Amino acid sequence: AGWQIVDETDVSSVTVSGVWKKGLHENGDHVGDGFLYAERGDVNTWVAYALPVREAGRYRLRMIWNYYWNGRAEAVPVVITHAEGSSRVTVDMNQGSGQWHDLGVYPFRPGLPAEIRIETDGTQGIVVADAVAGLGGGAVAPVIDGELADALAAAARRAAVAVVLHGEAVVLRAEEGPHLLPQPLGPGV
């Protein structure tokens, strides 16, 4: 298991609408061969990442972007389509260049829509579409309840908690803020 990453270059999982340019920067604060960026936002300019869901459960989602010059959008709408409908979060692309940003935990079921969509309508500034990730190998795998995970991280900022997910022991350690990174334990643990 591990984080399943969907990059903007994955044509089987990514749909691009509107005018996007290809970006690449020498410092490597992006996934793969670069990223896409839109200089002007409108209702028809978006990038959608389809998520492969093979097992019902709650899934932790993240996305990454980069920041190289002034002018990134501060309020970028991201819509997550999941088993119970859709949820909208807003991200500030002026913060956290080259870092994975938590989008939350959502319910998914096989056969139902599962998508992360970066929108540009109403934005002021440059919007980046690089990659998204879900916890799991081969598919986005379930994680512990999002509220419990966030509470554990908030209470133990630098501590670690060992849990068993689907028979695999992992360590959840707090990083900056209430986000969790899975780390496999050694053999025999």
PDB file of C-alpha atoms in Angstrom:
ATOM      1  CA  ALA A   1       0.000   0.000   0.000  1.00  0.00           C
ATOM      2  CA  GLY A   2       0.981   3.660  -0.223  1.00  0.00           C
ATOM      3  CA  TRP A   3      -0.148   6.888  -1.771  1.00  0.00           C
ATOM      4  CA  GLN A   4      -1.616   6.429  -5.259  1.00  0.00           C
ATOM      5  CA  ILE A   5      -0.653   9.487  -7.318  1.00  0.00           C
ATOM      6  CA  VAL A   6      -2.517  10.692 -10.407  1.00  0.00           C
ATOM      7  CA  ASP A   7      -0.417  13.175 -12.412  1.00  0.00           C
ATOM      8  CA  GLU A   8      -1.856  15.661 -14.916  1.00  0.00           C
ATOM      9  CA  THR A   9      -0.157  13.690 -17.734  1.00  0.00           C
ATOM     10  CA  ASP A  10      -2.233  10.536 -17.057  1.00  0.00           C
ATOM     11  CA  VAL A  11      -4.597  10.818 -20.030  1.00  0.00           C
ATOM     12  CA  SER A  12      -6.657   7.799 -18.919  1.00  0.00           C
ATOM     13  CA  SER A  13      -7.554   9.474 -15.593  1.00  0.00           C
ATOM     14  CA  VAL A  14      -7.344  13.221 -16.256  1.00  0.00           C
ATOM     15  CA  THR A  15      -9.726  15.443 -18.234  1.00  0.00           C
ATOM     16  CA  VAL A  16      -8.608  18.972 -19.156  1.00  0.00           C
ATOM     17  CA  SER A  17     -11.055  21.692 -20.193  1.00  0.00           C
ATOM     18  CA  GLY A  18     -10.231  25.219 -21.306  1.00  0.00           C
ATOM     19  CA  VAL A  19      -6.870  26.904 -21.918  1.00  0.00           C
ATOM     20  CA  TRP A  20      -3.978  25.479 -19.874  1.00  0.00           C
ATOM     21  CA  LYS A  21      -0.256  25.884 -20.539  1.00  0.00           C
ATOM     22  CA  LYS A  22       2.480  23.372 -19.753  1.00  0.00           C
ATOM     23  CA  GLY A  23       4.911  24.482 -17.040  1.00  0.00           C
ATOM     24  CA  LEU A  24       8.265  23.115 -15.940  1.00  0.00           C
ATOM     25  CA  HIS A  25      10.660  24.473 -13.374  1.00  0.00           C
ATOM     26  CA  GLU A  26      14.242  23.470 -12.670  1.00  0.00           C
ATOM     27  CA  ASN A  27      13.781  23.252  -8.888  1.00  0.00           C
ATOM     28  CA  GLY A  28      11.498  20.239  -9.263  1.00  0.00           C
ATOM     29  CA  ASP A  29       8.641  21.381  -7.001  1.00  0.00           C
ATOM     30  CA  HIS A  30       6.268  19.331  -9.130  1.00  0.00           C
ATOM     31  CA  VAL A  31       5.372  15.726  -9.884  1.00  0.00           C
ATOM     32  CA  GLY A  32       6.536  14.131 -13.124  1.00  0.00           C
ATOM     33  CA  ASP A  33       7.390  16.138 -16.223  1.00  0.00           C
ATOM     34  CA  GLY A  34       5.912  19.434 -15.075  1.00  0.00           C
ATOM     35  CA  PHE A  35       2.468  20.841 -14.434  1.00  0.00           C
ATOM     36  CA  LEU A  36      -0.387  22.703 -16.095  1.00  0.00           C
ATOM     37  CA  TYR A  37      -1.352  26.278 -15.343  1.00  0.00           C
ATOM     38  CA  ALA A  38      -4.207  28.553 -16.325  1.00  0.00           C
ATOM     39  CA  GLU A  39      -3.702  32.299 -16.400  1.00  0.00           C
ATOM     40  CA  ARG A  40      -7.387  33.188 -16.695  1.00  0.00           C
ATOM     41  CA  GLY A  41     -10.242  31.573 -14.844  1.00  0.00           C
ATOM     42  CA  ASP A  42     -13.701  30.849 -16.176  1.00  0.00           C
ATOM     43  CA  VAL A  43     -16.460  28.300 -15.739  1.00  0.00           C
ATOM     44  CA  ASN A  44     -15.121  26.173 -18.634  1.00  0.00           C
ATOM     45  CA  THR A  45     -11.492  26.000 -17.452  1.00  0.00           C
ATOM     46  CA  TRP A  46     -10.835  23.082 -15.111  1.00  0.00           C
ATOM     47  CA  VAL A  47      -8.852  19.863 -14.667  1.00  0.00           C
ATOM     48  CA  ALA A  48     -10.563  16.714 -13.328  1.00  0.00           C
ATOM     49  CA  TYR A  49      -8.717  13.706 -11.902  1.00  0.00           C
ATOM     50  CA  ALA A  50     -10.723  10.439 -11.863  1.00  0.00           C
ATOM     51  CA  LEU A  51      -9.905   8.284  -8.836  1.00  0.00           C
ATOM     52  CA  PRO A  52      -9.875   4.489  -9.145  1.00  0.00           C
ATOM     53  CA  VAL A  53     -11.947   3.091  -6.272  1.00  0.00           C
ATOM     54  CA  ARG A  54     -11.970  -0.687  -5.870  1.00  0.00           C
ATOM     55  CA  GLU A  55     -13.169  -0.886  -2.255  1.00  0.00           C
ATOM     56  CA  ALA A  56     -15.836   1.030  -0.348  1.00  0.00           C
ATOM     57  CA  GLY A  57     -14.581   3.178   2.496  1.00  0.00           C
ATOM     58  CA  ARG A  58     -13.367   6.568   3.658  1.00  0.00           C
ATOM     59  CA  TYR A  59     -10.363   7.902   1.777  1.00  0.00           C
ATOM     60  CA  ARG A  60      -7.821  10.637   2.551  1.00  0.00           C
ATOM     61  CA  LEU A  61      -7.065  12.881  -0.457  1.00  0.00           C
ATOM     62  CA  ARG A  62      -4.266  15.366  -1.162  1.00  0.00           C
ATOM     63  CA  MET A  63      -3.015  17.597  -3.947  1.00  0.00           C
ATOM     64  CA  ILE A  64       0.264  19.328  -4.800  1.00  0.00           C
ATOM     65  CA  TRP A  65       1.089  22.581  -6.575  1.00  0.00           C
ATOM     66  CA  ASN A  66       4.096  24.838  -6.975  1.00  0.00           C
ATOM     67  CA  TYR A  67       4.748  28.538  -6.572  1.00  0.00           C
ATOM     68  CA  TYR A  68       7.547  30.215  -8.532  1.00  0.00           C
ATOM     69  CA  TRP A  69       6.412  33.749  -9.126  1.00  0.00           C
ATOM     70  CA  ASN A  70       3.896  36.212  -7.724  1.00  0.00           C
ATOM     71  CA  GLY A  71       0.395  35.909  -9.023  1.00  0.00           C
ATOM     72  CA  ARG A  72      -0.799  32.483  -7.909  1.00  0.00           C
ATOM     73  CA  ALA A  73      -4.501  32.391  -7.045  1.00  0.00           C
ATOM     74  CA  GLU A  74      -5.318  32.633  -3.346  1.00  0.00           C
ATOM     75  CA  ALA A  75      -8.780  31.067  -3.445  1.00  0.00           C
ATOM     76  CA  VAL A  76      -8.892  28.087  -5.812  1.00  0.00           C
ATOM     77  CA  PRO A  77     -12.057  25.980  -5.675  1.00  0.00           C
ATOM     78  CA  VAL A  78     -11.518  22.213  -5.591  1.00  0.00           C
ATOM     79  CA  VAL A  79     -14.560  19.967  -5.885  1.00  0.00           C
ATOM     80  CA  ILE A  80     -14.416  16.383  -4.618  1.00  0.00           C
ATOM     81  CA  THR A  81     -17.136  14.120  -6.014  1.00  0.00           C
ATOM     82  CA  HIS A  82     -17.703  11.128  -3.715  1.00  0.00           C
ATOM     83  CA  ALA A  83     -20.282   8.509  -2.715  1.00  0.00           C
ATOM     84  CA  GLU A  84     -22.468  11.015  -0.846  1.00  0.00           C
ATOM     85  CA  GLY A  85     -22.391  13.799  -3.440  1.00  0.00           C
ATOM     86  CA  SER A  86     -19.776  16.506  -3.694  1.00  0.00           C
ATOM     87  CA  SER A  87     -17.763  18.709  -1.367  1.00  0.00           C
ATOM     88  CA  ARG A  88     -15.992  21.974  -2.138  1.00  0.00           C
ATOM     89  CA  VAL A  89     -12.755  23.104  -0.511  1.00  0.00           C
ATOM     90  CA  THR A  90     -10.704  26.208  -1.258  1.00  0.00           C
ATOM     91  CA  VAL A  91      -6.898  26.176  -1.446  1.00  0.00           C
ATOM     92  CA  ASP A  92      -4.357  29.021  -1.433  1.00  0.00           C
ATOM     93  CA  MET A  93      -1.772  28.322  -4.127  1.00  0.00           C
ATOM     94  CA  ASN A  94       0.559  31.002  -2.751  1.00  0.00           C
ATOM     95  CA  GLN A  95       1.337  28.649   0.153  1.00  0.00           C
ATOM     96  CA  GLY A  96       3.307  25.403   0.363  1.00  0.00           C
ATOM     97  CA  SER A  97       5.093  25.070  -2.971  1.00  0.00           C
ATOM     98  CA  GLY A  98       6.020  21.466  -3.698  1.00  0.00           C
ATOM     99  CA  GLN A  99       4.150  20.135  -0.641  1.00  0.00           C
ATOM    100  CA  TRP A 100       1.201  17.775  -0.467  1.00  0.00           C
ATOM    101  CA  HIS A 101      -1.893  19.547   0.887  1.00  0.00           C
ATOM    102  CA  ASP A 102      -4.676  17.664   2.642  1.00  0.00           C
ATOM    103  CA  LEU A 103      -8.137  17.901   1.055  1.00  0.00           C
ATOM    104  CA  GLY A 104      -9.880  15.825   3.716  1.00  0.00           C
ATOM    105  CA  VAL A 105     -11.426  12.381   4.092  1.00  0.00           C
ATOM    106  CA  TYR A 106     -14.409  11.356   1.965  1.00  0.00           C
ATOM    107  CA  PRO A 107     -16.562   8.245   1.412  1.00  0.00           C
ATOM    108  CA  PHE A 108     -16.153   6.345  -1.862  1.00  0.00           C
ATOM    109  CA  ARG A 109     -17.723   3.204  -3.348  1.00  0.00           C
ATOM    110  CA  PRO A 110     -16.838   1.291  -6.509  1.00  0.00           C
ATOM    111  CA  GLY A 111     -19.038   2.182  -9.458  1.00  0.00           C
ATOM    112  CA  LEU A 112     -19.908   5.669  -8.150  1.00  0.00           C
ATOM    113  CA  PRO A 113     -18.272   8.891  -9.349  1.00  0.00           C
ATOM    114  CA  ALA A 114     -14.916   9.570  -7.685  1.00  0.00           C
ATOM    115  CA  GLU A 115     -13.161  12.748  -8.805  1.00  0.00           C
ATOM    116  CA  ILE A 116     -11.038  15.701  -7.732  1.00  0.00           C
ATOM    117  CA  ARG A 117     -11.688  18.733  -9.921  1.00  0.00           C
ATOM    118  CA  ILE A 118      -9.552  21.896  -9.816  1.00  0.00           C
ATOM    119  CA  GLU A 119     -11.693  24.794 -11.007  1.00  0.00           C
ATOM    120  CA  THR A 120     -10.754  28.316 -12.055  1.00  0.00           C
ATOM    121  CA  ASP A 121     -14.100  30.113 -12.133  1.00  0.00           C
ATOM    122  CA  GLY A 122     -13.947  33.200  -9.921  1.00  0.00           C
ATOM    123  CA  THR A 123     -10.200  32.948  -9.308  1.00  0.00           C
ATOM    124  CA  GLN A 124      -7.797  35.848  -9.560  1.00  0.00           C
ATOM    125  CA  GLY A 125      -4.312  34.746 -10.468  1.00  0.00           C
ATOM    126  CA  ILE A 126      -2.642  31.652 -11.854  1.00  0.00           C
ATOM    127  CA  VAL A 127      -4.143  28.244 -11.042  1.00  0.00           C
ATOM    128  CA  VAL A 128      -1.870  25.171 -11.111  1.00  0.00           C
ATOM    129  CA  ALA A 129      -2.901  21.579 -11.845  1.00  0.00           C
ATOM    130  CA  ASP A 130      -0.106  19.135 -11.071  1.00  0.00           C
ATOM    131  CA  ALA A 131      -1.061  15.951  -9.215  1.00  0.00           C
ATOM    132  CA  VAL A 132      -3.485  14.516  -6.682  1.00  0.00           C
ATOM    133  CA  ALA A 133      -3.048  11.538  -4.363  1.00  0.00           C
ATOM    134  CA  GLY A 134      -5.106   9.114  -2.358  1.00  0.00           C
ATOM    135  CA  LEU A 135      -3.985   6.708   0.309  1.00  0.00           C
ATOM    136  CA  GLY A 136      -3.494   3.162  -0.969  1.00  0.00           C
ATOM    137  CA  GLY A 137      -1.801   0.969  -3.520  1.00  0.00           C
ATOM    138  CA  GLY A 138      -3.474   0.280  -6.850  1.00  0.00           C
ATOM    139  CA  ALA A 139      -6.514   2.237  -5.644  1.00  0.00           C
ATOM    140  CA  VAL A 140      -7.306   4.853  -3.070  1.00  0.00           C
ATOM    141  CA  ALA A 141      -7.391   2.805   0.152  1.00  0.00           C
ATOM    142  CA  PRO A 142      -9.534   3.467   3.222  1.00  0.00           C
ATOM    143  CA  VAL A 143      -8.012   5.215   6.221  1.00  0.00           C
ATOM    144  CA  ILE A 144      -9.195   5.669   9.782  1.00  0.00           C
ATOM    145  CA  ASP A 145     -12.058   8.109  10.288  1.00  0.00           C
ATOM    146  CA  GLY A 146     -11.004  11.623   9.301  1.00  0.00           C
ATOM    147  CA  GLU A 147     -12.153  13.294  12.533  1.00  0.00           C
ATOM    148  CA  LEU A 148     -10.290  10.720  14.630  1.00  0.00           C
ATOM    149  CA  ALA A 149      -7.148  11.059  12.483  1.00  0.00           C
ATOM    150  CA  ASP A 150      -7.203  14.851  12.761  1.00  0.00           C
ATOM    151  CA  ALA A 151      -7.785  14.689  16.521  1.00  0.00           C
ATOM    152  CA  LEU A 152      -4.861  12.292  16.977  1.00  0.00           C
ATOM    153  CA  ALA A 153      -2.574  14.530  14.946  1.00  0.00           C
ATOM    154  CA  ALA A 154      -3.656  17.681  16.770  1.00  0.00           C
ATOM    155  CA  ALA A 155      -3.120  16.070  20.177  1.00  0.00           C
ATOM    156  CA  ALA A 156       0.254  14.572  19.366  1.00  0.00           C
ATOM    157  CA  ARG A 157       1.871  17.073  16.976  1.00  0.00           C
ATOM    158  CA  ARG A 158       5.215  15.305  16.869  1.00  0.00           C
ATOM    159  CA  ALA A 159       4.253  11.910  18.254  1.00  0.00           C
ATOM    160  CA  ALA A 160       3.495   8.721  16.368  1.00  0.00           C
ATOM    161  CA  VAL A 161       0.534   6.365  16.550  1.00  0.00           C
ATOM    162  CA  ALA A 162       0.673   2.772  15.336  1.00  0.00           C
ATOM    163  CA  VAL A 163      -2.471   1.338  13.766  1.00  0.00           C
ATOM    164  CA  VAL A 164      -3.421  -1.640  11.639  1.00  0.00           C
ATOM    165  CA  LEU A 165      -5.233  -0.916   8.378  1.00  0.00           C
ATOM    166  CA  HIS A 166      -6.482  -3.927   6.435  1.00  0.00           C
ATOM    167  CA  GLY A 167      -3.941  -6.183   8.096  1.00  0.00           C
ATOM    168  CA  GLU A 168      -0.956  -3.904   7.437  1.00  0.00           C
ATOM    169  CA  ALA A 169       0.704  -2.159  10.368  1.00  0.00           C
ATOM    170  CA  VAL A 170       1.550   1.472   9.733  1.00  0.00           C
ATOM    171  CA  VAL A 171       2.758   4.427  11.763  1.00  0.00           C
ATOM    172  CA  LEU A 172       0.857   7.678  11.467  1.00  0.00           C
ATOM    173  CA  ARG A 173       3.113  10.572  12.422  1.00  0.00           C
ATOM    174  CA  ALA A 174       2.069  14.185  12.573  1.00  0.00           C
ATOM    175  CA  GLU A 175       3.640  16.559  10.067  1.00  0.00           C
ATOM    176  CA  GLU A 176       2.966  20.285   9.780  1.00  0.00           C
ATOM    177  CA  GLY A 177      -0.575  20.679  11.033  1.00  0.00           C
ATOM    178  CA  PRO A 178      -3.135  17.905  11.368  1.00  0.00           C
ATOM    179  CA  HIS A 179      -2.077  15.933   8.267  1.00  0.00           C
ATOM    180  CA  LEU A 180      -0.983  12.318   8.516  1.00  0.00           C
ATOM    181  CA  LEU A 181       1.683  10.428   6.616  1.00  0.00           C
ATOM    182  CA  PRO A 182       1.557   6.627   6.635  1.00  0.00           C
ATOM    183  CA  GLN A 183       4.884   4.894   7.220  1.00  0.00           C
ATOM    184  CA  PRO A 184       5.097   1.073   7.119  1.00  0.00           C
ATOM    185  CA  LEU A 185       6.486  -0.533  10.243  1.00  0.00           C
ATOM    186  CA  GLY A 186       9.388  -2.933  10.000  1.00  0.00           C
ATOM    187  CA  PRO A 187       8.944  -6.719   9.596  1.00  0.00           C
ATOM    188  CA  GLY A 188       7.490  -8.537  12.565  1.00  0.00           C
ATOM    189  CA  VAL A 189       5.940  -5.437  14.099  1.00  0.00           C
TER     190      VAL A 189
END
